[in-house]
XYZ file of C-alpha atoms in Angstrom:
634
model
C 68.745 115.445 58.103
C 69.040 111.818 57.197
C 69.957 109.260 59.733
C 73.302 107.610 59.274
C 73.732 104.168 58.032
C 75.581 100.852 58.589
C 76.280 97.825 56.865
C 75.230 94.952 59.213
C 76.482 91.346 58.178
C 73.713 88.125 58.852
C 73.223 84.616 57.618
C 69.593 83.401 56.956
C 69.109 79.699 58.016
C 66.673 76.972 57.713
C 64.826 76.676 60.965
C 64.243 72.554 59.346
C 67.816 71.802 59.039
C 70.284 74.517 60.637
C 73.229 71.819 59.846
C 72.466 71.734 56.053
C 70.775 74.803 54.778
C 72.448 78.364 54.727
C 71.570 81.069 52.154
C 75.009 82.668 52.895
C 76.525 85.523 54.281
C 75.180 88.937 53.128
C 74.955 92.549 54.175
C 72.198 95.289 54.309
C 72.197 99.011 55.020
C 70.570 100.374 57.573
C 70.030 103.302 59.968
C 72.327 103.239 63.318
C 69.346 103.440 65.135
C 67.588 100.335 63.458
C 66.281 97.708 65.783
C 65.332 93.810 65.051
C 62.140 94.520 63.395
C 63.356 97.078 61.200
C 66.312 94.690 60.349
C 63.696 91.751 59.854
C 62.220 93.920 56.989
C 65.353 94.790 55.373
C 66.155 90.729 55.208
C 63.093 90.291 53.410
C 63.501 92.836 51.020
C 66.631 91.171 50.249
C 65.765 87.648 49.956
C 62.059 88.259 48.891
C 62.009 85.175 46.569
C 62.497 83.310 49.528
C 61.047 84.876 52.074
C 58.134 86.799 50.525
C 55.342 84.024 52.279
C 56.908 84.528 55.684
C 55.685 86.597 58.173
C 58.115 88.875 60.024
C 56.859 87.326 63.495
C 57.738 84.103 62.319
C 61.482 84.957 61.784
C 64.026 84.622 64.692
C 67.064 86.845 65.234
C 70.247 85.735 67.013
C 73.382 88.271 67.827
C 75.801 85.565 66.708
C 76.505 81.892 65.944
C 77.152 81.369 69.444
C 74.254 82.618 71.030
C 72.203 80.426 68.729
C 73.952 77.470 68.889
C 74.621 77.471 72.825
C 72.275 79.672 74.266
C 69.096 79.857 71.934
C 68.257 83.617 73.418
C 66.713 85.704 70.468
C 66.552 89.232 70.449
C 63.087 91.067 70.548
C 61.578 93.274 67.985
C 62.166 96.545 69.575
C 65.976 95.771 70.663
C 68.752 97.506 68.804
C 71.043 95.703 66.556
C 73.498 98.728 67.025
C 76.629 96.128 68.692
C 75.873 93.234 66.417
C 76.371 92.215 62.864
C 79.872 94.640 62.228
C 81.947 91.807 60.519
C 81.167 88.804 58.581
C 82.832 86.807 61.350
C 80.266 88.544 63.731
C 77.241 88.051 61.655
C 73.368 88.163 62.987
C 72.029 85.118 62.595
C 67.967 85.302 60.812
C 65.927 81.777 61.457
C 63.567 80.966 58.804
C 60.723 78.620 58.850
C 61.309 75.787 56.677
C 63.591 77.358 54.027
C 63.994 74.068 52.203
C 60.464 73.855 51.316
C 60.397 77.382 50.421
C 63.086 76.880 47.997
C 61.753 73.454 46.556
C 58.267 75.220 45.589
C 60.532 77.552 43.814
C 62.409 75.726 41.711
C 61.849 74.965 38.051
C 59.917 71.738 37.245
C 62.285 70.953 34.655
C 65.621 71.347 36.935
C 63.864 68.645 39.434
C 63.298 66.586 36.882
C 67.121 66.636 35.688
C 68.260 65.808 39.363
C 67.434 62.032 39.794
C 68.021 62.021 43.535
C 65.547 64.785 43.919
C 62.707 61.953 45.305
C 65.280 60.710 47.835
C 64.628 62.297 51.079
C 68.191 61.802 52.405
C 69.227 64.008 49.831
C 68.859 68.140 50.632
C 69.622 71.269 48.496
C 72.937 73.066 49.621
C 72.985 76.748 50.379
C 76.027 77.280 51.625
C 77.376 80.953 49.725
C 80.154 79.410 47.120
C 82.305 82.360 48.077
C 82.804 80.364 51.289
C 84.837 77.927 49.192
C 85.890 79.506 45.828
C 89.574 78.786 46.095
C 90.105 80.318 42.573
C 90.070 83.441 44.752
C 92.242 81.981 47.587
C 95.380 83.850 46.446
C 94.014 87.481 46.227
C 92.487 86.970 49.459
C 95.761 85.860 50.946
C 97.326 89.432 49.489
C 94.885 91.561 50.804
C 95.263 93.376 54.139
C 92.316 91.053 55.452
C 93.406 87.885 54.485
C 90.406 85.917 56.019
C 87.246 84.612 54.717
C 83.895 84.445 56.707
C 82.645 80.826 56.828
C 79.571 80.573 58.745
C 77.958 78.579 56.348
C 80.304 76.012 56.285
C 80.271 76.157 60.263
C 76.607 75.521 60.130
C 77.062 72.707 57.484
C 80.018 70.994 59.452
C 77.967 71.426 62.683
C 78.272 67.666 64.302
C 80.042 66.305 61.054
C 83.426 67.341 62.230
C 83.275 70.862 62.434
C 84.542 73.857 60.629
C 85.461 77.399 62.334
C 83.403 80.382 61.747
C 86.139 82.094 59.574
C 89.481 81.176 57.568
C 92.338 82.899 57.651
C 94.316 82.184 54.350
C 98.097 82.005 54.799
C 101.058 82.155 52.063
C 101.506 78.563 52.923
C 97.730 77.548 52.297
C 97.684 79.784 48.956
C 100.879 77.718 48.078
C 99.392 74.163 48.848
C 96.063 74.816 46.913
C 98.188 76.088 43.993
C 100.209 72.527 44.292
C 97.190 70.401 44.570
C 95.324 71.859 42.004
C 97.506 70.594 39.537
C 97.361 66.890 40.816
C 93.643 67.204 40.570
C 93.592 68.461 37.346
C 91.123 65.872 35.250
C 93.557 65.555 32.247
C 96.298 63.729 34.334
C 94.911 63.426 37.713
C 97.242 62.287 40.622
C 96.551 60.965 44.198
C 97.413 63.650 46.715
C 98.473 62.787 50.324
C 98.505 65.930 52.308
C 100.805 65.824 55.386
C 101.514 68.293 58.481
C 101.714 68.609 62.261
C 98.063 68.204 64.183
C 96.452 71.457 64.399
C 97.534 73.413 61.126
C 94.147 73.331 59.092
C 94.478 69.987 57.182
C 91.077 69.207 57.774
C 89.756 72.598 56.785
C 91.659 72.304 53.544
C 90.112 69.262 52.899
C 86.449 70.531 53.168
C 87.495 73.600 51.416
C 88.876 71.521 48.501
C 86.121 68.915 48.445
C 83.360 71.723 48.319
C 85.200 73.469 45.339
C 86.011 70.234 43.397
C 81.887 69.723 43.666
C 80.122 72.800 43.026
C 82.837 74.633 41.341
C 84.171 71.859 39.180
C 80.882 70.219 38.572
C 82.466 66.661 40.218
C 80.502 64.381 42.497
C 82.878 64.287 45.924
C 82.655 61.937 48.967
C 84.310 63.071 52.090
C 85.077 60.675 54.641
C 86.413 62.423 58.135
C 87.793 60.541 61.051
C 86.000 61.949 64.167
C 87.339 61.672 67.603
C 84.698 63.162 69.676
C 82.257 61.470 72.166
C 79.897 59.362 70.839
C 81.074 59.666 66.930
C 84.036 57.655 64.999
C 83.578 59.039 61.305
C 81.196 61.196 59.194
C 80.443 60.585 55.501
C 79.700 63.695 53.106
C 78.149 63.054 49.283
C 78.407 66.169 47.113
C 76.849 66.442 43.870
C 77.989 69.124 42.377
C 75.770 69.256 39.048
C 72.615 69.207 41.338
C 73.851 71.110 44.294
C 72.438 68.328 46.359
C 74.100 66.881 49.730
C 73.863 64.206 52.033
C 75.513 63.558 55.394
C 75.877 60.707 58.057
C 78.043 59.803 60.970
C 78.961 56.530 62.858
C 78.417 54.706 59.179
C 79.407 51.398 59.701
C 82.480 49.704 57.649
C 80.159 47.712 55.639
C 77.677 50.243 54.802
C 80.382 52.605 53.786
C 81.999 50.185 51.658
C 78.648 49.528 50.071
C 78.200 53.368 49.033
C 81.485 53.818 48.142
C 82.136 51.083 45.619
C 78.306 51.198 44.898
C 76.516 54.413 44.506
C 79.073 57.195 45.054
C 81.786 55.093 43.006
C 81.899 57.823 40.129
C 82.985 60.164 42.982
C 86.156 61.845 43.668
C 87.276 60.312 47.098
C 88.668 62.661 50.067
C 89.440 60.875 53.405
C 90.804 62.793 56.470
C 92.581 61.452 59.341
C 93.119 58.059 58.872
C 96.563 56.755 58.847
C 98.420 54.541 56.284
C 98.073 51.623 58.605
C 94.387 52.080 59.219
C 93.856 52.045 55.569
C 95.840 48.629 55.472
C 93.189 47.316 57.746
C 90.448 44.937 56.135
C 87.361 46.986 57.215
C 88.931 50.218 55.686
C 89.555 49.015 52.430
C 86.730 51.053 50.873
C 88.956 54.027 51.842
C 92.256 52.731 49.887
C 91.639 54.251 46.446
C 91.282 57.578 47.824
C 92.210 60.805 45.757
C 92.790 62.982 48.483
C 94.016 62.021 51.768
C 95.086 64.301 54.600
C 96.900 62.927 57.875
C 99.320 63.709 60.421
C 101.444 60.507 60.775
C 104.235 59.235 58.600
C 102.913 58.027 54.915
C 105.064 55.375 53.307
C 104.967 55.920 49.387
C 105.310 53.151 47.481
C 107.457 53.210 43.789
C 104.144 51.806 42.159
C 101.793 54.222 43.636
C 100.762 57.457 41.572
C 100.781 59.815 44.591
C 102.383 63.031 45.316
C 103.360 64.059 48.981
C 102.345 67.831 49.950
C 102.993 69.264 53.325
C 101.021 72.243 55.335
C 103.527 73.648 57.375
C 103.047 74.960 60.930
C 101.847 78.525 61.713
C 104.309 81.272 62.080
C 103.991 83.785 64.798
C 103.305 86.712 62.639
C 100.548 85.078 61.121
C 99.249 83.928 64.510
C 99.499 87.827 65.070
C 97.800 88.546 62.244
C 94.747 85.619 63.220
C 94.444 87.393 66.427
C 93.921 90.957 65.142
C 91.164 89.670 62.580
C 89.282 87.349 64.515
C 87.612 87.209 67.958
C 90.114 84.846 69.222
C 90.287 86.561 72.612
C 87.039 85.729 73.498
C 86.999 82.037 72.224
C 90.526 81.558 74.065
C 89.200 82.929 77.420
C 90.683 86.278 77.329
C 87.922 88.279 76.981
C 88.197 90.173 80.334
C 91.996 91.021 79.228
C 92.269 94.617 77.210
C 94.223 93.284 74.124
C 95.160 96.569 72.300
C 98.636 97.833 70.744
C 101.268 97.607 71.508
C 100.309 94.716 74.454
C 98.764 92.733 71.972
C 102.261 91.297 70.356
C 103.423 90.645 73.618
C 100.169 88.909 74.528
C 100.534 86.752 71.563
C 104.411 86.187 71.977
C 103.469 84.785 75.471
C 100.823 82.637 74.406
C 102.899 81.293 71.126
C 105.919 80.257 74.000
C 103.432 77.764 74.823
C 101.356 76.657 71.505
C 104.239 76.695 69.073
C 102.858 77.053 65.626
C 99.415 74.764 66.062
C 96.384 77.101 65.777
C 94.294 74.620 67.331
C 96.698 74.557 70.530
C 96.927 78.485 70.228
C 93.279 78.814 70.474
C 92.807 77.186 73.696
C 92.610 78.966 76.961
C 96.242 79.338 78.536
C 95.432 77.036 81.439
C 93.797 74.552 79.241
C 96.998 74.770 76.778
C 99.650 74.545 79.454
C 98.016 71.115 80.761
C 98.122 69.639 77.414
C 101.489 70.576 76.560
C 102.563 68.899 79.583
C 100.747 66.090 78.759
C 102.200 65.421 75.750
C 105.761 66.164 77.178
C 104.702 63.068 79.519
C 104.058 60.986 76.488
C 107.165 61.881 74.652
C 109.640 61.851 77.844
C 113.020 62.567 77.763
C 113.823 63.775 74.352
C 117.134 61.664 74.510
C 114.971 58.592 74.377
C 112.046 59.824 72.203
C 114.068 61.588 69.429
C 117.610 60.739 69.516
C 119.236 64.116 71.089
C 118.339 65.949 67.820
C 116.869 69.588 67.968
C 115.109 68.621 64.429
C 114.612 65.946 62.014
C 113.657 65.002 58.625
C 109.966 64.133 57.883
C 111.298 60.239 57.489
C 112.270 60.547 61.367
C 108.357 60.635 62.080
C 108.421 56.822 60.906
C 110.354 56.144 64.122
C 108.173 57.554 66.721
C 104.779 58.776 66.205
C 104.667 60.443 69.352
C 107.115 63.041 67.675
C 104.339 65.061 66.221
C 102.696 66.206 69.698
C 105.977 68.388 69.986
C 107.558 68.949 66.775
C 106.266 70.711 63.761
C 106.861 70.776 60.267
C 108.106 73.825 58.365
C 109.441 74.458 55.049
C 112.627 76.219 53.953
C 111.271 78.765 51.741
C 107.437 79.126 52.180
C 107.402 80.903 48.546
C 108.779 78.034 46.806
C 106.213 75.331 45.134
C 108.748 72.951 45.198
C 109.683 72.811 48.775
C 105.798 71.872 49.364
C 106.475 68.562 47.616
C 110.390 67.952 48.493
C 110.380 66.101 51.815
C 114.332 66.918 52.165
C 113.098 70.684 52.215
C 111.073 70.026 55.154
C 111.984 70.172 58.939
C 110.523 68.413 61.815
C 111.360 71.249 64.575
C 110.381 71.549 68.350
C 108.928 75.016 68.201
C 107.182 75.461 71.556
C 109.730 77.355 73.774
C 108.116 75.639 76.760
C 108.449 72.294 75.371
C 112.233 73.412 74.582
C 112.723 74.198 78.073
C 111.375 71.499 79.558
C 113.343 68.847 76.995
C 116.490 71.401 77.097
C 118.066 69.716 79.745
C 119.077 66.761 77.095
C 120.378 68.993 74.740
C 123.614 70.643 74.202
C 124.320 74.365 73.861
C 125.314 73.545 70.105
C 121.954 71.749 69.424
C 119.808 74.554 70.989
C 122.003 77.085 68.994
C 120.874 74.996 65.976
C 117.285 75.474 66.535
C 117.463 79.183 67.150
C 119.669 79.397 63.880
C 116.995 77.414 61.763
C 114.152 79.158 63.466
C 115.734 82.429 62.737
C 116.114 81.327 58.941
C 112.579 80.234 58.129
C 111.131 83.375 60.844
C 108.879 81.138 62.495
C 108.817 83.131 66.098
C 110.750 80.418 68.356
C 114.061 81.487 67.871
C 113.828 83.681 70.599
C 112.990 81.343 73.268
C 116.022 78.942 71.735
C 118.488 81.593 71.763
C 117.469 82.148 75.924
C 118.161 78.458 76.617
C 120.771 78.159 74.435
C 122.512 81.046 76.396
C 121.689 79.581 80.225
C 123.111 76.032 78.524
C 126.328 77.346 77.440
C 126.725 79.142 80.824
C 126.119 75.829 82.938
C 128.229 73.841 80.550
C 130.812 76.403 81.350
C 130.367 76.306 85.343
C 130.296 72.504 85.039
C 133.369 72.027 82.705
C 131.696 70.517 80.049
C 132.393 73.406 77.773
C 133.912 76.476 77.241
C 134.073 79.358 79.255
C 131.355 81.828 79.721
C 132.606 84.687 77.601
C 130.531 87.865 76.413
C 132.184 89.958 73.770
C 131.424 93.682 74.674
C 130.606 96.449 72.289
C 133.421 98.702 70.460
C 133.606 101.398 73.223
C 133.561 99.197 76.569
C 136.171 99.129 79.006
C 136.912 95.625 78.164
C 136.632 93.778 74.675
C 135.363 90.402 76.781
C 133.993 89.668 79.835
C 133.491 86.374 81.764
C 130.837 85.266 83.878
C 132.193 83.595 86.844
C 129.655 81.853 89.202
C 130.136 78.420 90.806
C 126.749 77.236 90.779
C 123.146 77.353 88.935
C 119.954 78.290 90.205
C 116.641 78.221 88.034
C 113.975 79.614 89.769
C 110.636 81.874 89.236
C 107.770 81.654 87.524
C 106.528 85.172 87.789
C 107.730 88.544 88.659
C 107.082 88.191 92.411
C 108.853 85.094 92.864
C 111.702 86.223 91.024
C 112.022 89.504 92.745
C 111.864 87.828 96.143
C 114.691 85.670 95.237
C 116.908 88.376 94.426
C 115.876 89.988 97.532
C 116.602 87.417 99.875
C 118.384 84.374 98.294
C 120.743 85.155 95.386
C 124.537 85.115 96.482
C 127.566 86.147 94.674
C 128.609 82.514 93.769
C 125.513 81.783 91.950
C 123.950 82.115 88.512
C 120.617 82.674 88.653
C 117.920 82.502 85.716
C 114.139 82.156 85.694
C 112.023 79.330 84.882
C 109.273 81.111 82.498
C 110.428 83.779 79.779
C 106.524 84.820 79.352
C 106.560 88.365 81.226
C 109.064 91.302 80.907
C 112.042 90.145 83.242
C 115.515 90.070 83.091
C 116.973 86.450 81.887
C 119.912 85.885 84.688
C 122.134 87.817 87.551
C 125.671 86.693 87.666
C 128.744 87.771 88.689
C 131.281 88.781 86.037
C 134.880 89.910 85.768
C 136.970 91.221 82.769
C 138.320 88.537 80.706
C 142.383 88.311 80.572
C 144.371 85.951 78.201
C 146.706 86.107 80.996
C 145.602 84.900 84.580
C 146.016 88.053 87.177
C 144.938 87.990 90.300
C 145.419 91.510 91.438
C 143.339 94.441 90.547
C 140.668 92.261 88.713
C 137.234 94.094 89.625
C 134.303 91.577 90.028
C 131.096 93.231 88.949
C 127.178 92.120 89.374
C 125.447 91.272 85.822
C 122.033 91.853 85.169
C 121.472 90.055 82.091
C 118.732 90.395 79.326
C 118.771 87.742 76.681
C 117.140 89.351 73.407
C 117.317 88.464 69.510
C 116.857 91.059 66.807
C 113.078 90.934 67.123
C 112.736 91.629 70.593
C 112.211 94.729 72.734
C 114.560 95.717 75.181
C 113.626 96.199 78.521
C 111.393 98.961 80.110
C 112.701 101.419 82.905
C 109.865 100.414 85.322
C 111.306 96.862 85.365
C 114.758 98.041 85.856
C 113.828 100.148 88.776
C 112.152 97.170 90.454
C 115.013 95.141 89.853
C 117.363 97.702 91.452
C 115.249 97.953 94.491
C 115.235 94.123 94.801
C 118.871 93.519 94.652
C 119.493 96.806 97.459
C 117.719 94.665 99.777
C 119.825 91.737 99.438
C 122.672 92.348 101.925
C 124.979 89.731 100.435
C 125.293 92.003 96.840
C 125.043 95.438 98.729
C 128.831 95.890 97.727
C 128.694 95.309 93.962
C 127.632 97.483 91.722
C 125.030 95.968 89.000
C 125.358 96.520 85.426
C 122.864 95.901 82.891
C 123.915 93.620 80.204
C 121.956 93.285 77.096
C 122.930 89.932 75.114
C 122.801 89.665 71.407
C 123.142 86.536 69.141
C 125.971 88.278 66.957
C 128.977 86.121 65.691
C 132.291 86.571 66.596
C 135.486 85.987 64.621
C 138.062 84.086 66.752
C 141.668 84.525 66.705
C 142.130 81.379 64.087
C 139.643 83.453 61.894
C 136.902 80.776 62.277
C 133.567 81.584 64.500
C 132.635 78.907 66.742
C 129.203 79.270 68.388
C 130.254 78.006 71.330
C 133.572 79.909 71.840
C 132.012 83.439 72.129
C 128.413 83.425 70.600
C 127.404 86.825 72.402
C 127.684 90.609 71.572
C 126.537 92.443 74.248
C 125.860 96.237 75.351
C 126.741 97.345 78.988
C 124.901 100.159 81.276
C 124.538 100.497 84.766
C 121.335 100.274 86.487
C 121.521 103.790 88.344
């Protein structure tokens, strides 16, 4: 019987210049038992024009781009490749000797003569697979079951020049932004484009993709200037000649030399600028960058009335898109979670926990958890109290970022309707919102329950994912305001068949304590008393949100015959899962150990954000904002 086969994905790189020359991502069909030597033969057969004069022992094979760039540990000929190359993002790397020379020798002489830059040693051929930056397919890719591009070629091309990921996920937002930008860059009526958006959402990647597309699909000359903030690097300059398929790249270009190139040899090129603020462009030594065609930046940009420029926003990532990203990439390994088993259904919960810290920044989301928490903590220190930094408002308009550039550290851009192209160019439809639950928890002490409720409402309206954390914080803040007499009484409307239509929480003080399940259980078993409203500090693990005493709410005060009970409260939104029985059992055991609480029957309360009509016919979110179901822990 014939041996079963599989498709193996691979990338061929030039051994002389791995950062520039890349044939592209391809796949070959090989037997399941295929080893490295057999794989080499299949690759040579596929690229016979380029590799016909290459001996098999001259090819070096690496299991992945990471192994090639960081470890330089090649596979041996008799080693199996069964575990490698199963997807484009996991392509095997094949290193060939001096691929550039072989390509030049195989180039027709007439084509070389037409390229007036061929004698210049700085220019080299671009061998990145055009499929990696064919933006004409962006909408189709976004609508597919796997909306992701393998971009290993661009990763190699940009290595040392600002970088590019090995894969690029296409959200609806990227597809819509490109749809808008393409019209502005039209040759018949060109308009300068200013792409704004929060840090870490993908603006730099989009600049590279648009630049490559405008060069090699639209046959333009394009200059890309990237601001770099890496050790020893301050900028990168790339020249892309779409007609000759030739490129030139350099880092740490002096301002004088950059101006000479842009105003001289590259004067007919489209100028793409990435990472420079409007204030930096106003400086005399950056004046060569002012006549840009496409500018990407995170800070505020003030479009002058006489300036022919259009503002376009790239919104932040929603939690559902980050979940898709995790499923389609090797995010777990890159973020330091390779030892964690991330399979359904715990995958969604794990993503929720990480999103609680990162918010909608993909760059932050891809960091290991300890590093991410340190970074968010640092940003919070820079921002300071929310009352000082952002005027005690839960979210802001784009123009507010002009007042304080530190806003970008904790707030991110969103649009009201991601499906409406007009919303990407209409700043009145943009909101600047704190979307990290961790940041909200730290800064929430300076916010009222009304402000936190507005954050929840906005998060729900655009389905970002931070609304659950916002509602939990709102609930705790509303209870605190009631306890310290700064707000209405803490009342919860019960479901229709409950003994009482409304119950009232009756604690005398608040205690926020417990970062993990063990700390919370110890506090409930040893410390909690009947006068305390307790809620935990973190919401990133499956646990109840609060414990407090409650009684039926009566319009007319009546002291006798009122039964006080202990409420174990879980605050959830519509998209959250209710607690599992095993967690409830642990709670019951911990509460049973507390001698101060033994005479009170614990009742499980699930609190949901359901609107309530008051006796006056108007809904006030602070009067009775909670709907609940009741159940005993027994």
